[in-house]
Short mmCIF file of C-alpha atoms in Angstrom, two decimals:
data_model
loop_
_atom_site.label_atom_id
_atom_site.label_comp_id
_atom_site.label_asym_id
_atom_site.label_seq_id
_atom_site.Cartn_x
_atom_site.Cartn_y
_atom_site.Cartn_z
CA UNK A 26 -124.79 -64.59 139.21
CA UNK A 27 -128.28 -65.68 138.28
CA UNK A 28 -131.35 -63.46 138.41
CA UNK A 29 -132.77 -65.59 141.25
CA UNK A 30 -129.59 -65.02 143.30
CA UNK A 31 -129.77 -61.27 142.73
CA UNK A 32 -133.42 -61.15 143.79
CA UNK A 33 -132.65 -63.19 146.92
CA UNK A 34 -129.82 -60.79 147.81
CA UNK A 35 -132.17 -57.80 147.39
CA UNK A 36 -134.76 -59.43 149.64
CA UNK A 37 -132.19 -60.10 152.41
CA UNK A 38 -131.05 -56.46 152.30
CA UNK A 39 -134.59 -55.37 153.17
CA UNK A 40 -135.06 -57.80 156.06
CA UNK A 41 -133.98 -56.44 159.47
CA UNK A 42 -131.05 -58.30 160.97
CA UNK A 43 -131.89 -60.60 163.84
CA UNK A 44 -129.24 -61.17 166.49
CA UNK A 45 -129.49 -64.35 168.52
CA UNK A 46 -127.07 -64.87 171.41
CA UNK A 47 -124.93 -68.00 171.45
CA UNK A 48 -125.46 -70.75 174.02
CA UNK A 49 -122.25 -69.59 175.74
CA UNK A 50 -123.59 -66.03 176.06
CA UNK A 51 -126.89 -67.31 177.43
CA UNK A 52 -125.06 -69.46 179.98
CA UNK A 53 -122.87 -66.50 180.98
CA UNK A 54 -125.88 -64.22 181.46
CA UNK A 55 -127.70 -66.90 183.47
CA UNK A 56 -124.64 -67.36 185.72
CA UNK A 57 -124.45 -63.61 186.36
CA UNK A 58 -128.17 -63.45 187.16
CA UNK A 59 -127.85 -66.36 189.58
CA UNK A 60 -124.68 -64.96 191.18
CA UNK A 61 -126.26 -61.59 191.93
CA UNK A 62 -129.77 -62.84 192.60
CA UNK A 63 -131.35 -60.71 189.89
CA UNK A 64 -135.14 -60.82 189.72
CA UNK A 65 -136.06 -61.30 186.05
CA UNK A 66 -139.62 -61.50 184.68
CA UNK A 67 -141.10 -61.76 181.19
CA UNK A 68 -144.07 -59.42 180.61
CA UNK A 69 -145.78 -58.84 177.26
CA UNK A 70 -142.87 -60.51 175.45
CA UNK A 71 -140.24 -58.29 177.14
CA UNK A 72 -137.59 -59.36 179.64
CA UNK A 73 -137.61 -57.11 182.70
CA UNK A 74 -135.19 -56.88 185.61
CA UNK A 75 -135.96 -55.32 188.98
CA UNK A 76 -133.70 -52.33 189.69
CA UNK A 77 -133.45 -49.59 192.27
CA UNK A 78 -134.59 -46.65 190.11
CA UNK A 79 -133.32 -44.05 192.58
CA UNK A 80 -129.77 -45.39 192.16
CA UNK A 81 -129.11 -44.97 188.43
CA UNK A 82 -125.94 -43.49 186.97
CA UNK A 83 -124.53 -42.33 183.66
CA UNK A 84 -121.20 -43.70 182.43
CA UNK A 85 -118.49 -42.52 180.06
CA UNK A 86 -119.61 -38.89 180.01
CA UNK A 87 -123.15 -39.68 178.87
CA UNK A 88 -126.15 -37.74 180.19
CA UNK A 89 -128.34 -40.84 180.08
CA UNK A 90 -128.76 -42.43 183.51
CA UNK A 91 -129.33 -45.97 182.28
CA UNK A 92 -126.98 -47.95 184.54
CA UNK A 93 -128.81 -48.82 187.74
CA UNK A 94 -128.11 -50.76 190.92
CA UNK A 95 -129.94 -54.09 190.84
CA UNK A 96 -132.42 -54.90 193.59
CA UNK A 97 -131.48 -58.49 194.46
CA UNK A 98 -134.08 -61.11 195.34
#
């Protein structure tokens, strides 16, 4: 391995990994949003979905109530 290759490998180890969904995943998410009439907005670079905050539940024995009923359009 050359010195340049080693330096490149070191640089990539320090860069955070970026995950980009596939076109199939994007299409699947869009289909679900359209099926359930989810209200999605983009604010300050963040994707937001309208939920019913009084109807949130924890799953799989967790104490975090982060699964909420959507508030359809």
